[in-house]
Amino acid sequence: MKIVDAKVIVTCPGRNFVTIKIITEDGIYGIGDATLNGRELAVASYLADHLIPCLIGRDAGQIEDIWQFFYRGAYWRGGPVGMTALAAIDVALWDIKAKAANMPLYQLLGGRSRSGVMVYGHANGNTVEETVEEVGRYIDMGYKAIRAQTGVPGLASTYGVSKDKLFYEPADADLPTENEWDTARYLEHVPTLFRTLRDTYGYDRHLLHDVHHRLTPIEAGRLGKDLEPFRLFWLEDAVSAELQEGFRLIRQHTTTPLAVGEVFASIHNCHQLITEQLIDYIRTTIVHGGGISHIRRIAHLAELYHVRTGFHGATDLSPITMGAALHFDTWVPNFGIQEYMRHTPETDEVFPHDYTFEDGYLIVGDTPGHGVDINEELAAKYEYERAYLPVNRLSDGTMFNW
Ligand code: EZ4
Ligand code: CO
């Protein structure tokens, strides 16, 4: 089945999404998500100018060979832009293969391992009281697991806290806005949130928290220890993970489970974290980690070392990534949890899909392929709008991690 055409579709139904559509000689097509938040056009160009010309004429069925051609065959390999582009091609090819086999994608991967995929939603508020109320809304919606973020007293804004509750969108301006950070205030405040949440709702639901790379290992050890009585499902991105062995220090000090990896581009960013059992959940996801063909290598390595999956699933990962991830989650033996931030109705209209939310779980449909399509006519109506994630400074002006 020869690839006869491929194109990049950029659309902005409330936020930017980049999609590749690959078309074969017999008319079967597949789509893949290529969205890299705040760097969308770099991936669009990388695909259109450098990868698509090499794709035309190849056999769409040779997914592995095409993957190796673009990864091993390239002198400049890896990186978030390159691996996102490669992921988009890979997912589109798996979509084609599953459609050609007339099977939902999870069947090609090895079949169903569970009836539904447990997801967690994002509750956030400016104050502890507001966040507690928001967590209650998620409980009422049926969520079994909820991430809780709260504003820090004395700081004008905090990551993870937004005006729009159900559709949290961090890429909020056409040039980066600046946030202010104070570690001491944060470390004092967060345990209060989780104490209040457990006092209010008990221990029935899973609670998660995202530190967003703001701490050093010893600070993270302290936070993990302070949060131990509240039994977090995980503490996410406690420190930035360029230094993988830095997690040893956190591990020595706390039994709070650790998750990391949403910004990783490949297995080489996490092999030590996994093989030294320094983390409990790996968050690297299909769209930013080289596609299904590469993520399954990470998942298999993780399985050997008691590490489970917990894929990133924020709004900047398009419904195509959500669909592909849900097929993967439905199959993967060492599944942990899946992040799920709802897309806006405008986005859902551009990307019709057959997964559904039921009682805290997402359920994949049985449509052949990954079950997500794109309405190109509608997509064309929403023009790209430049949007950046914020940056972050300490109170004295020093640049810090966002
Ligand atoms: O900041 O997806 O766990 N979720 C997150 C997200 C990320 C955005 C970045 O594009 O940390 O909100
Ligand atoms: Co995160």
Coordinates of C-alpha atoms in Angstrom, one line a residue, residues 11-19 33-38 40 120-122 124 138 143 147 160-162 164-172 210 212 236 262 283 285 287-288 311-323 338-348 350-351 353 355 362 387 389 402:
T11 CA -6.0 24.7 12.9
C12 CA -7.0 26.7 15.9
P13 CA -10.4 25.8 17.3
G14 CA -9.7 27.7 20.5
R15 CA -6.1 26.5 20.6
N16 CA -3.5 25.5 18.0
F17 CA -3.3 21.9 16.7
V18 CA -1.0 20.5 14.0
T19 CA -2.1 17.3 12.3
D33 CA -1.1 14.6 16.0
A34 CA 2.0 16.9 15.7
T35 CA 1.2 19.5 18.2
L36 CA 4.1 20.9 20.3
N37 CA 2.7 23.7 22.5
G38 CA 4.1 27.1 21.6
E40 CA 3.6 24.4 16.5
Y120 CA -7.7 11.9 36.3
G121 CA -9.0 15.4 35.8
H122 CA -7.6 18.8 36.9
N124 CA -7.7 24.1 40.6
Y138 CA -14.9 16.3 39.8
Y143 CA -13.8 10.9 38.6
R147 CA -5.2 16.4 40.3
G160 CA -2.1 25.0 37.0
V161 CA -4.6 27.6 38.3
S162 CA -6.8 29.2 35.6
D164 CA -11.5 28.7 32.8
K165 CA -12.0 25.6 35.1
L166 CA -13.0 22.8 32.8
F167 CA -10.8 23.7 29.8
Y168 CA -7.5 24.7 31.4
E169 CA -5.2 26.4 28.8
P170 CA -1.7 27.4 29.9
A171 CA -0.7 28.9 26.5
D172 CA -2.4 32.2 27.3
D210 CA 2.0 18.5 39.8
H212 CA 6.0 21.5 37.5
E236 CA 4.6 14.9 39.4
E262 CA 5.8 14.7 30.0
R283 CA 4.5 10.2 31.7
T285 CA 3.3 10.3 25.8
V287 CA 2.9 12.6 20.6
H288 CA 6.1 13.9 22.2
F311 CA 0.6 9.5 30.0
H312 CA 0.4 13.2 29.7
G313 CA -3.1 14.3 28.4
A314 CA -3.4 18.0 28.7
T315 CA -5.5 20.1 26.2
D316 CA -2.5 20.8 24.0
L317 CA -2.4 17.1 23.1
S318 CA -5.1 16.8 20.4
P319 CA -8.0 14.3 20.5
I320 CA -5.9 12.2 18.0
T321 CA -3.3 11.7 20.8
M322 CA -6.0 11.0 23.3
G323 CA -7.5 8.4 21.0
Q338 CA -4.2 8.5 32.0
E339 CA -4.4 12.3 32.3
Y340 CA -7.6 13.6 30.7
M341 CA -8.2 17.3 30.3
R342 CA -11.4 17.9 28.3
H343 CA -11.2 19.6 24.9
T344 CA -13.6 22.5 24.1
P345 CA -16.7 21.7 22.0
E346 CA -15.1 23.6 19.1
T347 CA -12.1 21.2 19.2
D348 CA -14.2 18.1 19.5
V350 CA -13.0 19.5 14.4
F351 CA -11.8 16.1 15.6
H353 CA -13.9 10.7 18.0
Y355 CA -14.1 7.5 23.0
L362 CA -12.5 6.6 29.2
A387 CA 0.3 31.5 21.6
L389 CA 3.3 29.1 27.5
W402 CA 8.1 27.1 34.2

